[in-house]
CSV table of C-alpha atoms in Angstrom, one decimal:
chain,number,residue,atom,x,y,z
A,1,MET,CA,17.4,-15.6,-13.7
A,2,SER,CA,17.9,-17.2,-17.2
A,3,PRO,CA,15.8,-15.8,-20.1
A,4,LEU,CA,14.0,-19.2,-20.5
A,5,VAL,CA,12.9,-19.3,-16.8
A,6,GLY,CA,12.0,-15.6,-16.9
A,7,ILE,CA,9.9,-15.9,-20.0
A,8,THR,CA,8.2,-19.0,-18.6
A,9,LEU,CA,7.3,-17.1,-15.4
A,10,ILE,CA,6.1,-14.1,-17.4
A,11,LEU,CA,3.8,-16.2,-19.5
A,12,LEU,CA,2.6,-18.2,-16.5
A,13,PHE,CA,1.6,-15.1,-14.5
A,14,ILE,CA,-0.1,-13.5,-17.6
A,15,ALA,CA,-2.1,-16.8,-18.1
A,16,LEU,CA,-3.1,-16.7,-14.4
A,17,ALA,CA,-4.2,-13.1,-14.8
A,18,VAL,CA,-6.4,-13.9,-17.7
A,19,ALA,CA,-7.7,-17.1,-16.0
A,20,SER,CA,-8.5,-15.2,-12.8
A,21,ARG,CA,-11.6,-13.5,-14.2
A,22,PRO,CA,-13.8,-16.6,-14.7
A,23,VAL,CA,-12.2,-18.8,-12.1
A,24,CYS,CA,-13.7,-18.3,-8.6
A,25,VAL,CA,-10.7,-19.3,-6.6
A,26,LEU,CA,-8.5,-16.8,-8.4
A,27,LYS,CA,-11.1,-13.9,-8.4
A,28,GLY,CA,-9.6,-10.6,-7.3
A,29,LEU,CA,-6.0,-11.7,-8.0
A,30,GLY,CA,-5.8,-10.7,-11.6
A,31,PHE,CA,-3.9,-7.4,-11.0
A,32,SER,CA,-1.6,-9.2,-8.5
A,33,PHE,CA,-0.6,-11.7,-11.3
A,34,VAL,CA,0.0,-8.8,-13.7
A,35,VAL,CA,2.4,-7.2,-11.0
A,36,LEU,CA,4.2,-10.6,-10.6
A,37,ALA,CA,4.6,-10.8,-14.4
A,38,THR,CA,6.0,-7.3,-14.4
A,39,GLY,CA,8.5,-8.3,-11.6
A,40,ALA,CA,9.6,-11.4,-13.6
A,41,ALA,CA,10.1,-9.3,-16.7
A,42,ALA,CA,12.2,-6.7,-14.8
A,43,MET,CA,14.3,-9.5,-13.4
A,44,THR,CA,14.8,-11.1,-16.8
A,45,PHE,CA,15.1,-8.0,-19.0
A,46,PRO,CA,16.3,-5.2,-16.5
A,47,ALA,CA,17.6,-2.9,-19.2
A,48,ALA,CA,14.0,-2.4,-20.5
A,49,PHE,CA,13.0,-1.0,-17.1
A,50,ILE,CA,16.0,1.3,-16.6
A,51,SER,CA,16.1,3.7,-19.5
A,52,TRP,CA,14.4,4.3,-22.9
A,53,GLY,CA,16.5,6.3,-25.4
A,54,GLY,CA,18.5,8.0,-22.7
A,55,PHE,CA,15.5,8.7,-20.5
A,56,GLU,CA,15.9,7.3,-17.0
A,57,LEU,CA,12.7,5.7,-16.0
A,58,LYS,CA,13.3,6.2,-12.3
A,59,SER,CA,12.7,9.9,-12.9
A,60,ALA,CA,9.0,9.0,-13.8
A,61,ILE,CA,8.4,7.5,-10.3
A,62,THR,CA,7.4,10.7,-8.6
A,63,PRO,CA,4.9,11.8,-11.3
A,64,LEU,CA,3.4,8.3,-11.3
A,65,VAL,CA,2.9,8.4,-7.5
A,66,GLN,CA,1.3,11.8,-7.9
A,67,VAL,CA,-1.1,10.4,-10.4
A,68,ILE,CA,-2.1,7.6,-8.0
A,69,LEU,CA,-2.7,10.1,-5.2
A,70,LEU,CA,-4.6,12.4,-7.5
A,71,GLY,CA,-6.9,9.4,-8.2
A,72,MET,CA,-7.3,8.8,-4.5
A,73,GLY,CA,-8.3,12.5,-4.0
A,74,LEU,CA,-10.9,12.3,-6.7
A,75,THR,CA,-12.7,9.5,-4.8
A,76,LEU,CA,-12.8,11.4,-1.5
A,77,THR,CA,-15.5,13.8,-0.2
A,78,LEU,CA,-15.6,16.1,2.8
A,79,ASP,CA,-17.8,13.5,4.5
A,80,ASP,CA,-14.8,11.1,4.6
A,81,PHE,CA,-13.1,13.6,6.9
A,82,ARG,CA,-16.2,14.4,8.9
A,83,ARG,CA,-16.4,10.8,10.0
A,84,VAL,CA,-13.4,11.5,12.3
A,85,PHE,CA,-16.0,13.3,14.5
A,86,THR,CA,-18.8,10.8,14.0
A,87,MET,CA,-16.8,7.7,14.6
A,88,PRO,CA,-13.6,9.0,16.4
A,89,HIS,CA,-12.9,5.8,18.3
A,90,GLY,CA,-12.5,3.6,15.2
A,91,VAL,CA,-10.6,6.2,13.1
A,92,ILE,CA,-8.2,7.2,15.8
A,93,LEU,CA,-7.6,3.6,17.0
A,94,CYS,CA,-6.9,2.4,13.4
A,95,CYS,CA,-4.4,5.2,12.8
A,96,VAL,CA,-2.6,4.7,16.1
A,97,LEU,CA,-2.3,0.9,15.5
A,98,HIS,CA,-1.1,1.5,12.0
A,99,TYR,CA,1.6,4.0,12.9
A,100,THR,CA,2.9,1.9,15.9
A,101,ILE,CA,2.6,-1.7,14.7
A,102,MET,CA,3.9,-1.3,11.1
A,103,PRO,CA,7.0,1.0,11.7
A,104,LEU,CA,8.1,-1.1,14.7
A,105,GLY,CA,7.3,-4.3,12.8
A,106,GLY,CA,9.5,-3.2,9.9
A,107,TRP,CA,12.4,-2.6,12.3
A,108,CYS,CA,11.9,-5.9,14.1
A,109,PHE,CA,11.7,-8.1,11.1
A,110,ALA,CA,14.5,-6.3,9.3
A,111,HIS,CA,16.8,-7.2,12.2
A,112,LEU,CA,15.3,-10.7,12.8
A,113,PHE,CA,16.1,-11.7,9.2
A,114,GLY,CA,19.6,-10.1,9.2
A,115,LEU,CA,18.9,-7.2,6.9
A,116,HIS,CA,21.1,-4.1,7.1
A,117,GLY,CA,21.7,-0.7,5.5
A,118,ALA,CA,19.4,0.5,2.7
A,119,VAL,CA,17.5,-2.9,2.5
A,120,ALA,CA,16.6,-2.8,6.2
A,121,THR,CA,15.7,0.9,5.8
A,122,GLY,CA,13.3,0.0,3.0
A,123,LEU,CA,11.4,-2.4,5.3
A,124,ILE,CA,11.1,0.2,8.0
A,125,LEU,CA,10.0,2.7,5.3
A,126,ILE,CA,7.2,0.6,4.0
A,127,GLY,CA,6.0,0.2,7.6
A,128,SER,CA,6.2,4.0,8.2
A,129,VAL,CA,4.0,5.2,5.3
A,130,PRO,CA,0.2,5.5,5.5
A,131,SER,CA,-2.4,2.9,4.6
A,132,GLY,CA,-2.6,1.9,0.9
A,133,THR,CA,-5.5,3.0,-1.2
A,134,SER,CA,-6.1,-0.6,-2.3
A,135,SER,CA,-7.4,-1.2,1.3
A,136,ASN,CA,-10.6,0.5,0.4
A,137,VAL,CA,-11.3,-1.8,-2.5
A,138,ILE,CA,-10.3,-4.9,-0.4
A,139,SER,CA,-12.7,-3.6,2.3
A,140,LEU,CA,-15.5,-3.5,-0.2
A,141,LEU,CA,-14.7,-7.1,-1.3
A,142,ALA,CA,-14.5,-8.3,2.3
A,143,ARG,CA,-17.8,-6.6,3.1
A,144,VAL,CA,-16.4,-4.8,6.1
A,145,ASN,CA,-16.8,-1.1,7.1
A,146,VAL,CA,-15.9,0.7,3.8
A,147,PRO,CA,-16.6,4.3,5.2
A,148,LEU,CA,-14.2,3.6,8.1
A,149,SER,CA,-11.6,2.2,5.7
A,150,VAL,CA,-11.8,5.3,3.4
A,151,THR,CA,-11.6,7.7,6.3
A,152,VAL,CA,-8.6,5.9,7.9
A,153,THR,CA,-6.7,5.9,4.6
A,154,ALA,CA,-7.4,9.6,4.1
A,155,VAL,CA,-6.5,10.6,7.6
A,156,SER,CA,-3.4,8.4,7.8
A,157,THR,CA,-2.3,10.0,4.5
A,158,LEU,CA,-2.9,13.5,5.7
A,159,ILE,CA,-0.9,13.1,8.9
A,160,SER,CA,2.0,11.2,7.2
A,161,PRO,CA,4.1,14.4,6.8
A,162,LEU,CA,4.2,14.6,10.6
A,163,ILE,CA,4.7,10.9,11.4
A,164,THR,CA,6.6,9.2,8.6
A,165,PRO,CA,9.8,11.3,8.6
A,166,PHE,CA,10.2,11.1,12.4
A,167,ALA,CA,9.4,7.3,12.5
A,168,MET,CA,12.2,6.9,9.9
A,169,LYS,CA,14.6,9.2,11.8
A,170,TRP,CA,14.0,7.2,15.0
A,171,LEU,CA,14.0,3.7,13.7
A,172,ALA,CA,16.2,3.9,10.6
A,173,GLY,CA,18.6,6.7,11.5
A,174,ALA,CA,21.2,4.1,12.6
A,175,GLU,CA,21.1,2.4,9.2
A,176,VAL,CA,21.3,5.4,6.8
A,177,PRO,CA,21.3,9.2,7.2
A,178,ILE,CA,17.7,10.4,7.3
A,179,ASP,CA,16.9,14.0,6.3
A,180,ALA,CA,13.5,14.5,8.1
A,181,GLY,CA,13.0,18.0,6.5
A,182,ALA,CA,13.6,16.7,3.0
A,183,MET,CA,11.2,13.8,3.6
A,184,ILE,CA,8.5,16.2,4.9
A,185,PHE,CA,8.8,18.4,1.8
A,186,SER,CA,8.8,15.3,-0.5
A,187,ILE,CA,5.7,13.9,1.1
A,188,LEU,CA,3.9,17.3,0.8
A,189,LYS,CA,4.9,17.6,-2.9
A,190,MET,CA,4.4,14.0,-3.9
A,191,VAL,CA,1.4,13.0,-1.8
A,192,ILE,CA,-0.5,15.8,-0.1
A,193,VAL,CA,-0.6,18.3,-3.0
A,194,PRO,CA,-2.1,15.8,-5.6
A,195,LEU,CA,-4.5,14.5,-2.9
A,196,LEU,CA,-5.8,17.9,-2.2
A,197,ILE,CA,-6.0,18.8,-5.9
A,198,GLY,CA,-8.1,15.6,-6.5
A,199,LEU,CA,-10.3,16.5,-3.5
A,200,SER,CA,-10.8,20.0,-4.9
A,201,VAL,CA,-11.7,18.8,-8.4
A,202,GLN,CA,-14.2,16.3,-6.9
A,203,ARG,CA,-15.7,19.1,-4.8
A,204,LEU,CA,-15.8,21.9,-7.4
A,205,LEU,CA,-16.0,20.0,-10.7
A,206,PRO,CA,-17.9,16.7,-10.0
A,207,GLY,CA,-18.6,16.0,-13.6
A,208,VAL,CA,-14.9,16.2,-14.5
A,209,ALA,CA,-14.1,14.1,-11.5
A,210,GLN,CA,-16.5,11.4,-12.5
A,211,ARG,CA,-15.0,11.2,-16.0
A,212,LEU,CA,-11.5,11.0,-14.6
A,213,VAL,CA,-12.4,8.3,-12.1
A,214,ARG,CA,-13.4,6.0,-14.9
A,215,VAL,CA,-9.9,6.3,-16.4
A,216,LEU,CA,-7.5,6.8,-13.5
A,217,PRO,CA,-7.8,3.3,-12.0
A,218,TYR,CA,-6.2,1.9,-15.1
A,219,VAL,CA,-3.6,4.6,-15.2
A,220,ALA,CA,-2.9,3.8,-11.5
A,221,MET,CA,-2.5,0.1,-12.3
A,222,PHE,CA,0.0,1.0,-15.1
A,223,ALA,CA,1.8,3.3,-12.7
A,224,ILE,CA,2.1,0.7,-10.0
A,225,CYS,CA,3.5,-1.9,-12.4
A,226,THR,CA,6.0,0.6,-13.8
A,227,ILE,CA,7.2,1.6,-10.3
A,228,ILE,CA,7.7,-2.0,-9.2
A,229,GLY,CA,9.4,-2.9,-12.5
A,230,VAL,CA,11.8,0.0,-12.3
A,231,THR,CA,12.6,-0.8,-8.6
A,232,ILE,CA,13.3,-4.4,-9.3
A,233,ALA,CA,15.4,-3.7,-12.3
A,234,LEU,CA,17.6,-1.2,-10.5
A,235,SER,CA,18.0,-3.4,-7.4
A,236,ARG,CA,18.3,-6.7,-9.3
A,237,GLU,CA,21.7,-7.7,-7.8
A,238,GLN,CA,20.6,-6.9,-4.2
A,239,LEU,CA,17.4,-8.9,-4.8
A,240,LEU,CA,19.3,-11.9,-6.0
A,241,SER,CA,21.5,-11.9,-2.9
A,242,VAL,CA,19.0,-11.1,-0.2
A,243,GLY,CA,15.7,-11.7,-2.0
A,244,LEU,CA,14.6,-14.6,0.2
A,245,ALA,CA,15.3,-12.8,3.4
A,246,VAL,CA,13.4,-9.6,2.2
A,247,PHE,CA,10.5,-11.8,1.1
A,248,ALA,CA,10.3,-13.6,4.5
A,249,ALA,CA,10.6,-10.3,6.4
A,250,ALA,CA,7.9,-8.6,4.3
A,251,ALA,CA,5.6,-11.6,4.6
A,252,CYS,CA,5.9,-11.7,8.4
A,253,HIS,CA,5.5,-7.9,8.5
A,254,ASN,CA,2.3,-8.1,6.5
A,255,ALA,CA,0.9,-11.0,8.5
A,256,THR,CA,1.7,-9.2,11.8
A,257,GLY,CA,-0.1,-6.1,10.6
A,258,TYR,CA,-3.3,-8.1,9.9
A,259,LEU,CA,-3.1,-10.1,13.2
A,260,LEU,CA,-2.2,-7.2,15.6
A,261,GLY,CA,-4.5,-4.8,13.7
A,262,TYR,CA,-7.5,-7.2,14.2
A,263,TRP,CA,-6.8,-8.1,17.8
A,264,GLY,CA,-5.8,-4.6,18.7
A,265,GLY,CA,-9.2,-3.5,17.4
A,266,ARG,CA,-11.1,-6.2,19.2
A,267,LEU,CA,-9.3,-5.7,22.5
A,268,SER,CA,-10.0,-2.0,22.3
A,269,GLY,CA,-13.7,-2.4,21.8
A,270,LEU,CA,-14.3,-2.5,18.1
A,271,ASN,CA,-17.0,-4.9,16.8
A,272,GLU,CA,-16.1,-7.7,14.5
A,273,THR,CA,-16.7,-5.8,11.2
A,274,ASP,CA,-14.6,-2.8,12.3
A,275,ALA,CA,-11.8,-5.0,13.7
A,276,ARG,CA,-11.6,-6.7,10.3
A,277,THR,CA,-11.4,-3.2,8.7
A,278,CYS,CA,-8.7,-2.2,11.1
A,279,ALA,CA,-6.7,-5.3,10.2
A,280,LEU,CA,-6.8,-4.3,6.5
A,281,GLU,CA,-5.9,-0.7,7.3
A,282,VAL,CA,-2.9,-1.7,9.4
A,283,GLY,CA,-1.6,-4.5,7.1
A,284,ILE,CA,-1.9,-2.7,3.7
A,285,GLN,CA,0.7,0.0,3.0
A,286,ASN,CA,1.2,2.8,0.4
A,287,GLY,CA,3.9,1.1,-1.6
A,288,GLY,CA,4.0,3.9,-4.2
A,289,MET,CA,4.8,6.5,-1.6
A,290,ALA,CA,7.5,4.4,0.0
A,291,THR,CA,9.1,3.9,-3.4
A,292,GLY,CA,9.0,7.6,-4.2
A,293,LEU,CA,10.6,8.4,-0.9
A,294,ALA,CA,13.3,5.8,-1.4
A,295,PHE,CA,14.3,7.3,-4.7
A,296,ASN,CA,13.8,11.0,-4.0
A,297,VAL,CA,14.9,11.3,-0.4
A,298,LEU,CA,17.1,8.3,0.3
A,299,GLN,CA,18.5,8.2,-3.3
A,300,SER,CA,18.6,4.4,-3.0
A,301,PRO,CA,16.9,1.8,-5.3
A,302,ALA,CA,17.8,-0.8,-2.6
A,303,ALA,CA,15.6,1.0,-0.1
A,304,ALA,CA,12.7,0.6,-2.4
A,305,LEU,CA,13.0,-3.2,-2.4
A,306,GLY,CA,10.8,-3.5,0.7
A,307,ALA,CA,7.9,-1.8,-1.1
A,308,ALA,CA,8.5,-3.8,-4.3
A,309,VAL,CA,8.2,-7.1,-2.3
A,310,PHE,CA,5.6,-6.0,0.3
A,311,GLY,CA,3.2,-4.5,-2.2
A,312,PRO,CA,2.5,-7.5,-4.5
A,313,TRP,CA,2.6,-9.9,-1.5
A,314,SER,CA,0.0,-7.8,0.4
A,315,ALA,CA,-2.2,-7.7,-2.6
A,316,ILE,CA,-2.3,-11.5,-2.8
A,317,THR,CA,-2.8,-12.0,1.0
A,318,SER,CA,-5.4,-9.2,1.3
A,319,SER,CA,-7.4,-10.6,-1.6
A,320,ALA,CA,-7.3,-14.0,0.0
A,321,LEU,CA,-8.3,-12.6,3.4
A,322,ALA,CA,-11.2,-10.6,1.8
A,323,SER,CA,-12.5,-13.8,0.1
A,324,TRP,CA,-12.3,-15.7,3.5
A,325,TRP,CA,-14.2,-12.9,5.4
A,326,ARG,CA,-16.7,-12.5,2.6
A,327,LYS,CA,-17.8,-16.1,3.0
A,328,ARG,CA,-17.9,-15.7,6.8
A,329,PRO,CA,-20.0,-12.6,7.7
A,330,ALA,CA,-19.4,-10.9,11.0
A,331,ASN,CA,-21.7,-12.3,13.7
A,332,HIS,CA,-23.4,-9.1,15.0
A,333,LYS,CA,-26.2,-6.9,13.9
A,334,LYS,CA,-24.5,-3.5,13.8
A,335,GLN,CA,-22.0,-3.3,10.9
A,336,THR,CA,-20.5,0.1,11.6
A,337,THR,CA,-18.7,1.8,14.4
A,338,GLN,CA,-21.1,3.8,16.5
A,339,PRO,CA,-20.5,7.6,17.0
A,340,LYS,CA,-19.2,8.4,20.4
């Protein structure tokens, strides 16, 4: 990418981010445009995202992911976990659909679009991680079942040390060596520990949690932009050679998650609102976690490409889907899954 084209794209995306606040059709896409501007900057000036004064920026990815998960923990309560018992059908179904549709979808679309090695592994990896925390915000915008969304995100994250490594071993083991034990340890350290710390602070020091919650969303946005920028800069050459195939595979993967998540929910007895919630929980992935595992366990920037492409694209599509559903309320009286 030439500097002129790159700078033009950066300025365009920044302008769209600024314009997204007052313009109705762009509402909710501001952060997505900031992420795209970051990606364009990383493609144009990769050195700025690789090291600063001898400090390798990739070594900051794990702490940044931990900050994101700490923020998630600060927003959770014990009630979010108790809902597993009050609405078990919806929670269990969403988690089952999430951990079957997305890992298998990553494998299928990687092979369909001719991706191999670390790049294919990255698409399987983004499909094997839990629901993304942004799904809770999107659920609120879409006016679907936010409590169900929060609980599914929390539960899918807590069970990820058991499921993600073995999904990767099974589906991606033929592409690159997968150390399931190292992946379990990395997930516990990078995801579960900060999540539990955040949950404990929220429980024991609610005043401190409230103050932190006001700041951490902005820190998380900075963290996400940094993670994506570093990933793109380190994988720039691979992205230039297979970028179109990765984008097409990620777009199909994301759309399949929404489609099968929704219809899987409907065919399994969920009402319209909960089926929409299920679609978002299945189709939105934890890109930060996938990137952290790609760097820490797989030791491969190329394996993080799937998350770097899937994340911004799913932010755009989920915002558009939320806007569509917000204008078309579900046609039933009960808006939540009934306890079984």
